[in-house]
CSV table of C-alpha atoms in Angstrom, one decimal:
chain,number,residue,atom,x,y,z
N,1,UNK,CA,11.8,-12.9,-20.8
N,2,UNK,CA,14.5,-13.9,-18.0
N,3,UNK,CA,14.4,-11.8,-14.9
N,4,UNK,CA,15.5,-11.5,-11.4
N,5,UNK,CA,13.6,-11.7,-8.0
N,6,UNK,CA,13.7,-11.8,-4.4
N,7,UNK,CA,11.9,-15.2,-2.9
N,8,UNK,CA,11.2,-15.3,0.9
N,9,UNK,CA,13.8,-18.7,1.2
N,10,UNK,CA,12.8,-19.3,5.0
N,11,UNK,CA,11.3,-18.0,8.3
N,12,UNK,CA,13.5,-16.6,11.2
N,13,UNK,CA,11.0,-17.6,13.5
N,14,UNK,CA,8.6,-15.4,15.3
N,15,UNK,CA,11.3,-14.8,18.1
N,16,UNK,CA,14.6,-15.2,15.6
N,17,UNK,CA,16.4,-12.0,13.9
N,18,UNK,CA,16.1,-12.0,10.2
N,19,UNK,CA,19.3,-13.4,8.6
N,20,UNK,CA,20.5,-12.6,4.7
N,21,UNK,CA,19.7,-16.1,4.2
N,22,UNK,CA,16.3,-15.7,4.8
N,23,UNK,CA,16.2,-14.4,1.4
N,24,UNK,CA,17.3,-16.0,-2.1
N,25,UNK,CA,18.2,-14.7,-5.1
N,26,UNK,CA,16.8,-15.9,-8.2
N,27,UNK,CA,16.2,-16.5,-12.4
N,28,UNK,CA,12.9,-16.5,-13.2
N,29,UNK,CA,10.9,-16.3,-16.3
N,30,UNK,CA,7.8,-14.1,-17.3
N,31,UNK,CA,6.1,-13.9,-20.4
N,32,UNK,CA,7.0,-11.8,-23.6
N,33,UNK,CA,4.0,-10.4,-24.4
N,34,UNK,CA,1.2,-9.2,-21.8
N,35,UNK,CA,-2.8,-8.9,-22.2
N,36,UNK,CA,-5.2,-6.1,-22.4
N,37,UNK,CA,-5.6,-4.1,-19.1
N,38,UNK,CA,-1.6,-5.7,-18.4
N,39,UNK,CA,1.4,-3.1,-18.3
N,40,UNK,CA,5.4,-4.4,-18.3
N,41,UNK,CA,7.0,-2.3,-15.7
N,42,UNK,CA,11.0,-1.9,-15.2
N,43,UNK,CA,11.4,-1.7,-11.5
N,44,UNK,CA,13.5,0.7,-10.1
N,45,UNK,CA,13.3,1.9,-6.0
N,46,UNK,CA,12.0,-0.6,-3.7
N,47,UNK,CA,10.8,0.0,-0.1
N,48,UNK,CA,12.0,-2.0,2.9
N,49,UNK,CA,10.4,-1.2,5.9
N,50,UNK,CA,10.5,-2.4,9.3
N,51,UNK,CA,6.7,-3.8,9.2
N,52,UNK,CA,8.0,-6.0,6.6
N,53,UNK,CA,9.5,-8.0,9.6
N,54,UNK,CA,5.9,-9.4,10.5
N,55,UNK,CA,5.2,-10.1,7.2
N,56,UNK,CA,8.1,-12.9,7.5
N,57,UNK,CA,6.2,-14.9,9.8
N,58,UNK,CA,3.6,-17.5,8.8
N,59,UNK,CA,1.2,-15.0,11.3
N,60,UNK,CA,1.5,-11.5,10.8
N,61,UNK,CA,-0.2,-10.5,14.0
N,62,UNK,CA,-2.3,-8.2,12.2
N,63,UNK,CA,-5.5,-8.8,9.6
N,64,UNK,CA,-4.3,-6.1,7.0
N,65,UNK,CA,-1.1,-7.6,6.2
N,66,UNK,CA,-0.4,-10.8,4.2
N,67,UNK,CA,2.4,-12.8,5.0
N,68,UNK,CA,5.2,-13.5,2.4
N,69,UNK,CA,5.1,-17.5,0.9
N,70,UNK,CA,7.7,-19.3,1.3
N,71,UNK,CA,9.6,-19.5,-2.3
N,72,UNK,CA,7.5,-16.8,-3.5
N,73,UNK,CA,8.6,-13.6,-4.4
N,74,UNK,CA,8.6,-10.8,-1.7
N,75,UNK,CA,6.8,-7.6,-2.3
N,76,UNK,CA,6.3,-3.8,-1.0
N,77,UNK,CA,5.9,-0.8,-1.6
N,78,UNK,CA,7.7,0.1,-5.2
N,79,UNK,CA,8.3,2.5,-8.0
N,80,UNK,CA,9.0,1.7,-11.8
N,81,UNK,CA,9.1,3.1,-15.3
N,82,UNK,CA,6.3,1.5,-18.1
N,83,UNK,CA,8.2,-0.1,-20.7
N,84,UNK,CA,5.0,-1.5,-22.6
N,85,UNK,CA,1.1,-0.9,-22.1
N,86,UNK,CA,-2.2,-2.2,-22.7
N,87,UNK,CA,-4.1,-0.2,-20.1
N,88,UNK,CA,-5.6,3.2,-21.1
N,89,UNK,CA,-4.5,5.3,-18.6
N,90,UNK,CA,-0.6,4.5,-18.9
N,91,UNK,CA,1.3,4.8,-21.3
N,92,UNK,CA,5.1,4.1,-22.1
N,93,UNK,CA,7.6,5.9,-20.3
N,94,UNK,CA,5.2,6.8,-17.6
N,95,UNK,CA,7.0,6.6,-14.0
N,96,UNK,CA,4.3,4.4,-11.6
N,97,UNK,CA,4.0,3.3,-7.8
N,98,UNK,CA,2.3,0.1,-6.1
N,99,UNK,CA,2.1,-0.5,-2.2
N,100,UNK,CA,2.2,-4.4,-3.4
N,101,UNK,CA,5.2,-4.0,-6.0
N,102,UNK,CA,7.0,-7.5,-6.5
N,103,UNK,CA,10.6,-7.7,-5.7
N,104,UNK,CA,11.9,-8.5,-9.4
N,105,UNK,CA,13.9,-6.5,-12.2
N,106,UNK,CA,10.5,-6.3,-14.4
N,107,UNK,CA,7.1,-7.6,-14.2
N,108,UNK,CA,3.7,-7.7,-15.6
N,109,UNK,CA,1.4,-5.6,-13.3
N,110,UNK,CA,-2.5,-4.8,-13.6
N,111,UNK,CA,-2.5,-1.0,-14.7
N,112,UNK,CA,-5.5,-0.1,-12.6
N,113,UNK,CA,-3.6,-1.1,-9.4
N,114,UNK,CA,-1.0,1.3,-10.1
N,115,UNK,CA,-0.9,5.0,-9.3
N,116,UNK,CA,0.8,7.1,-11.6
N,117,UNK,CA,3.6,9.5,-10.3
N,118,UNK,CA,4.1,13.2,-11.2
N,119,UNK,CA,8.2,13.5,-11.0
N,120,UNK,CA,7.9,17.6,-10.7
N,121,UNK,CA,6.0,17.4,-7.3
N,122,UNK,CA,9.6,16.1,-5.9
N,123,UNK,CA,11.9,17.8,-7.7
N,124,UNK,CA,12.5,15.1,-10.4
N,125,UNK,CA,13.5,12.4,-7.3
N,126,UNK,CA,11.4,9.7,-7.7
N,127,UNK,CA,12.5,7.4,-4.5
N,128,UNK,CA,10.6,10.4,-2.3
N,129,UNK,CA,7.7,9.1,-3.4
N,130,UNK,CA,8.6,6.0,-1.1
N,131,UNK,CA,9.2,7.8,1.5
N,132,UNK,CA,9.3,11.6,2.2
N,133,UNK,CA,6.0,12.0,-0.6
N,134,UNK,CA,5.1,8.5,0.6
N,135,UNK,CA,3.8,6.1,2.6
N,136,UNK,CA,6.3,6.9,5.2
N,137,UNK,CA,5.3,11.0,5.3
N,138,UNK,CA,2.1,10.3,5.1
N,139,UNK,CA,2.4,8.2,8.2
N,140,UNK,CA,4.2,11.0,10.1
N,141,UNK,CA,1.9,13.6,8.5
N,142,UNK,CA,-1.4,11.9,9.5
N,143,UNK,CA,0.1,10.7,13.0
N,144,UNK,CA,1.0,14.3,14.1
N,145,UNK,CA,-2.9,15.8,13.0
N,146,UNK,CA,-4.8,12.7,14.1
N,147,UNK,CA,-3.2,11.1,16.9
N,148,UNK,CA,-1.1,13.9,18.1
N,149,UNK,CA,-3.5,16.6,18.7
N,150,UNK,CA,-1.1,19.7,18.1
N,151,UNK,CA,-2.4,23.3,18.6
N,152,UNK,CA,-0.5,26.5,17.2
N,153,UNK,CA,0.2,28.4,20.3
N,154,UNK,CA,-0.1,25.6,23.0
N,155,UNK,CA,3.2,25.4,23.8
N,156,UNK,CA,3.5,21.5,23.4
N,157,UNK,CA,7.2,19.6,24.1
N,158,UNK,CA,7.0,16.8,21.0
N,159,UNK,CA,9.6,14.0,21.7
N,160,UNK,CA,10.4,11.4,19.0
N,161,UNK,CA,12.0,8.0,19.0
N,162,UNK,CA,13.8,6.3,16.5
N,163,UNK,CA,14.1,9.7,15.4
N,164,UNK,CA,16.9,9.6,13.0
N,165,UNK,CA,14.6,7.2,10.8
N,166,UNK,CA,12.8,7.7,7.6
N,167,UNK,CA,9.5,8.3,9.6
N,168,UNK,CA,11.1,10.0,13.3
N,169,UNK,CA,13.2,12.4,11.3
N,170,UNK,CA,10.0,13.8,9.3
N,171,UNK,CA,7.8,13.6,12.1
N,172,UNK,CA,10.2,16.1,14.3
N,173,UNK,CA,10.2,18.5,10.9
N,174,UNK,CA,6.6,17.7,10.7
N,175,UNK,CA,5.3,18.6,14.3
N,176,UNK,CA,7.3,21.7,14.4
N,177,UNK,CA,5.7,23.0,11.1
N,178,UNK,CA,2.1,22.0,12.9
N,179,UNK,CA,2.8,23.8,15.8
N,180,UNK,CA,5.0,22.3,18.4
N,181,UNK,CA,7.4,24.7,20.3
N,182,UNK,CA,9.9,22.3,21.3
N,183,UNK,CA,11.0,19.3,19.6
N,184,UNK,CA,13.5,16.7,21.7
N,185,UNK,CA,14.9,13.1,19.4
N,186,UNK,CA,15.7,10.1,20.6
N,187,UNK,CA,18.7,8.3,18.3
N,188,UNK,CA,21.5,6.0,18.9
N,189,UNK,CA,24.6,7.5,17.4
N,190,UNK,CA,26.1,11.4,18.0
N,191,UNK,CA,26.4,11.2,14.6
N,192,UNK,CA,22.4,10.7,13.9
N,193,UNK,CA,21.7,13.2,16.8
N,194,UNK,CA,23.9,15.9,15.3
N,195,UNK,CA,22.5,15.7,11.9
N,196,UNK,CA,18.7,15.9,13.5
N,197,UNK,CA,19.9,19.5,15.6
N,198,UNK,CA,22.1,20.8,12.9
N,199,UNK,CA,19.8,19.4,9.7
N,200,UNK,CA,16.4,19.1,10.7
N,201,UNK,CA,15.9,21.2,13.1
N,202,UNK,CA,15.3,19.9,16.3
N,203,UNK,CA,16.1,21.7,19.4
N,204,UNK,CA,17.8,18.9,20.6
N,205,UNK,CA,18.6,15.0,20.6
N,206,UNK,CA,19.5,12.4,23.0
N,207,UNK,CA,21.7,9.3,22.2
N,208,UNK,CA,20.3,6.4,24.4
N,209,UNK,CA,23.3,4.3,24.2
N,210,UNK,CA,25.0,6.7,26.3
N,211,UNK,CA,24.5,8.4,29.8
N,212,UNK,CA,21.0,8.1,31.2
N,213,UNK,CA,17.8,8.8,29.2
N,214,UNK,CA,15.4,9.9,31.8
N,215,UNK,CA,18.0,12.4,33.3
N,216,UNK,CA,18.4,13.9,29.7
N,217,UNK,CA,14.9,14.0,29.4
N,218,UNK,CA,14.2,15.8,32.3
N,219,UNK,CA,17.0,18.2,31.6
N,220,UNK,CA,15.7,18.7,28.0
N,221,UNK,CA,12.0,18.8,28.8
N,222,UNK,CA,11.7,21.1,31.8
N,223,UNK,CA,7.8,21.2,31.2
N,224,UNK,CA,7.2,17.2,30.7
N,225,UNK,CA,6.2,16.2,26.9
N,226,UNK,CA,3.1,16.7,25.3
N,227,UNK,CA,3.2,14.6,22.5
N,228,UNK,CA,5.1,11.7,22.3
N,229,UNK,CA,5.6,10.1,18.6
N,230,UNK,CA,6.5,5.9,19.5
N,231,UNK,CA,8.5,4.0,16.9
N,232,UNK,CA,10.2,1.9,18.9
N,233,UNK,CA,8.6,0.7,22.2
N,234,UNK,CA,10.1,-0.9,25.0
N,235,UNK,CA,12.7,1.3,28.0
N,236,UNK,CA,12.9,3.9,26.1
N,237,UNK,CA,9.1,4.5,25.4
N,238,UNK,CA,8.5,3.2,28.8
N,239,UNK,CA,10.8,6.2,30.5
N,240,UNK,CA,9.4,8.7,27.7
N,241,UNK,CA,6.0,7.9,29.4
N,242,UNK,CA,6.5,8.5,33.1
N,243,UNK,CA,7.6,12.4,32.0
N,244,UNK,CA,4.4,13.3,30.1
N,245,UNK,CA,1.9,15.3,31.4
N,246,UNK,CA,-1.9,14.9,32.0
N,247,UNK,CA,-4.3,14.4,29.3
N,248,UNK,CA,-1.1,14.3,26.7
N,249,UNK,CA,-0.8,11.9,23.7
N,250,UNK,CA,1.2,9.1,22.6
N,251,UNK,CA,1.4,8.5,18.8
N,252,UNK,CA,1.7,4.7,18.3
N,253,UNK,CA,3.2,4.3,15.2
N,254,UNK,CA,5.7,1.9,15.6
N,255,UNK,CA,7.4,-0.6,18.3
N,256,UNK,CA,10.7,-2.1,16.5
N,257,UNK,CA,12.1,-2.9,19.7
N,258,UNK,CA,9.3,-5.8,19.9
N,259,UNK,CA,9.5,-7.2,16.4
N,260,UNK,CA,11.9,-10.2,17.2
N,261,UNK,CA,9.3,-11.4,19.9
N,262,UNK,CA,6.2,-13.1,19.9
N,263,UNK,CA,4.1,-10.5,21.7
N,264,UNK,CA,0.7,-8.7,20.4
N,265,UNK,CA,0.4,-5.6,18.8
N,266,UNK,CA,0.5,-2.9,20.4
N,267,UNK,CA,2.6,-4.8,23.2
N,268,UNK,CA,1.2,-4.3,26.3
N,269,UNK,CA,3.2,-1.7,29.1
N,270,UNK,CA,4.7,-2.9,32.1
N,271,UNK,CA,1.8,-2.4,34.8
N,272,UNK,CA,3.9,0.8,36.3
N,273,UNK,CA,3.7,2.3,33.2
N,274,UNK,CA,0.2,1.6,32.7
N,275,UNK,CA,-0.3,3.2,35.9
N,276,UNK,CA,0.9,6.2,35.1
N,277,UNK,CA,-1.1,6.2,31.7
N,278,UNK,CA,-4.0,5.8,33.0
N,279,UNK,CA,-3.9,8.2,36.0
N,280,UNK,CA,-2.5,11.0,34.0
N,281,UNK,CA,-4.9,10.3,31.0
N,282,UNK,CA,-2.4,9.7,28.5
N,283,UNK,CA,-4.0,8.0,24.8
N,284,UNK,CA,-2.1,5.5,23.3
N,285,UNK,CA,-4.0,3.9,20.3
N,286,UNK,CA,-2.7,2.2,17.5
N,287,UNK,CA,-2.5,4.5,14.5
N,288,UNK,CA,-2.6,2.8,11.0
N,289,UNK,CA,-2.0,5.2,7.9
N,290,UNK,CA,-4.4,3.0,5.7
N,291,UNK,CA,-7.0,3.6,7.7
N,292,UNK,CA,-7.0,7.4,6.3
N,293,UNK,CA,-6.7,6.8,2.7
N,294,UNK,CA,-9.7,9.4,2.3
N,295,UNK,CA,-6.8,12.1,3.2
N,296,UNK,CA,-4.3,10.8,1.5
N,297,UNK,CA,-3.9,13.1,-1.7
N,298,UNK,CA,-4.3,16.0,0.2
N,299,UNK,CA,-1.4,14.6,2.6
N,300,UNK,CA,0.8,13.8,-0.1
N,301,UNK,CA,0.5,17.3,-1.8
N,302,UNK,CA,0.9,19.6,1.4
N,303,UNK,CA,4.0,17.2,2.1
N,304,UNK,CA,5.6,17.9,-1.4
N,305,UNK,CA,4.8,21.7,-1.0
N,306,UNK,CA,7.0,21.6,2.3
N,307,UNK,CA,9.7,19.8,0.5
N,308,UNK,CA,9.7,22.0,-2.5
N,309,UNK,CA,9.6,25.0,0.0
N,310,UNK,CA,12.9,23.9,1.5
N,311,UNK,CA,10.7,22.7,4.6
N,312,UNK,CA,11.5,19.4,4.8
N,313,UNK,CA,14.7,17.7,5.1
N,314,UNK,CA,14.3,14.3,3.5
């Protein structure tokens, strides 16, 4: 059977920005009939994610990620439909998900590495389980109750970055719905910051391309910030952390800023701003989401209640 895939067709270097040419477009071949255990799957959604930038590099910088082979075909997380099965579980017609889900129009999977999907927890949209229902929820979910330590009642200031993004914009619903009284994103178009007020109710949003952040900040966050979900790093996190308070808590789930440079994960502060960390006892440890796959179902369920519910704005 002739199909089409996505190869990794060379590396931007750990310093470059990925290019469209990075990438190729190809024929390939896989076989007509598969072998007990095997299912044929029709792909339809793909995931790309940021942390797919490391995974570009011949080092990821981190031991759970693999890096993509050069003329091999990418992968990620991905949803598809069974078109043929020789694995009990599955059947035909079944809609299924993989966090390793090769970039190609079909292809012959393992049927106990795939999770099957129930389209009624989402409303009948399967992509959510890519992202709001997904990896990506779960990732805001489990940030906000692990990392973030919100209390009903505490009166905690959550500010988000990149919070116009799959992940910021459901962490700013999220945190509210755990218990946050004020909410405060960080975007870089009116247009994003409008939609996060008016949509998804935050109290308010800051555009970082115009006028100066740490004014707005202090303008917008009369009693300093609590919690502080990171997905971007760099100034802006840097002025984000000289207005928290003591003993609050940065949730380190991201740091696109940094993923064009050669620099370790979690990159390290400016000394300043480690200062101030420190002295004000401020956490800031990395936060993986596959490190609580023991809460996972339970995540996945109380975030497609919300959504149903009208709760969450995906």
């Amino acid at each position: 059977m002739i199909i089409q895939r996505v190869v990794l067709n060379s590396r931007p270097g750990k310093n470059g920005v990925p290019m469209a040419e990075n990438f190729r477009l190809e024929e390939s071949t896989i076989a007509d009939t598969i072998q007990a255990g095997q299912v044929r799957v029709r792909t339809l959604y793909l995931s790309v994610d940021p942390y797919m930038r490391c995974r570009m590099n011949e080092d990821t910088g981190s031991d759970y990620l693999l890096p993509w082979q050069l003329s091999e075909v990418a992968d990620g997380g991905g949803i598809g439909v069974v078109e043929e099965s020789k694995y009990d579980n599955l059947a035909k017609g079944d809609f299924v998900t993989s966090f390793n889900w090769p970039w190609q129009t079909v292809a012959i999977l393992d049927g106990s590495l795939l999770q099957k999907l129930v389209p009624q927890l989402v409303n009948g949209r399967l992509s959510y389980f890519l992202g709001a229902a997904g990896i990506t929820g779960l990732t805001a979910l489990l940030g906000i109750r692990e990392k973030g330590h919100v209390a009903v009642g505490a009166n905690q200031t959550l500010v988000v970055s990149g919070a116009a993004g799959a992940c910021g914009s459901l962490a700013g619903q999220i945190g509210r719905l755990e218990g946050c009284s004020r909410v405060v994103g960080i975007a870089g178009t009116d247009e994003k910051c409008s939609i996060l007020v008016q949509e998804m109710g935050f109290d308010a949003a800051i555009n970082y391309k115009k006028g100066n952040v740490a004014e707005q900040l202090r303008e917008l966050c009369p009693g300093g910030v609590d919690v502080y979900f990171d997905n971007v790093g760099g100034d802006i996190s840097d002025t984000v952390i000289s207005q928290m308070n003591q003993n609050s808590h940065i949730i380190l789930c991201g740091q696109i800023s940094q993923y064009n440079k050669d620099v370790p994960y979690p990159p390290p502060l400016p000394p300043d701003i480690e200062k101030i960390q420190k002295e004000r006892n401020i956490t800031r440890e990395r936060f993986l989401v596959l490190n609580y796959m023991d809460k996972q179902e339970a995540g996945v369920l109380q975030l497609c209640q919300w959504i149903q519910e009208g709760k969450l704005k995906v």
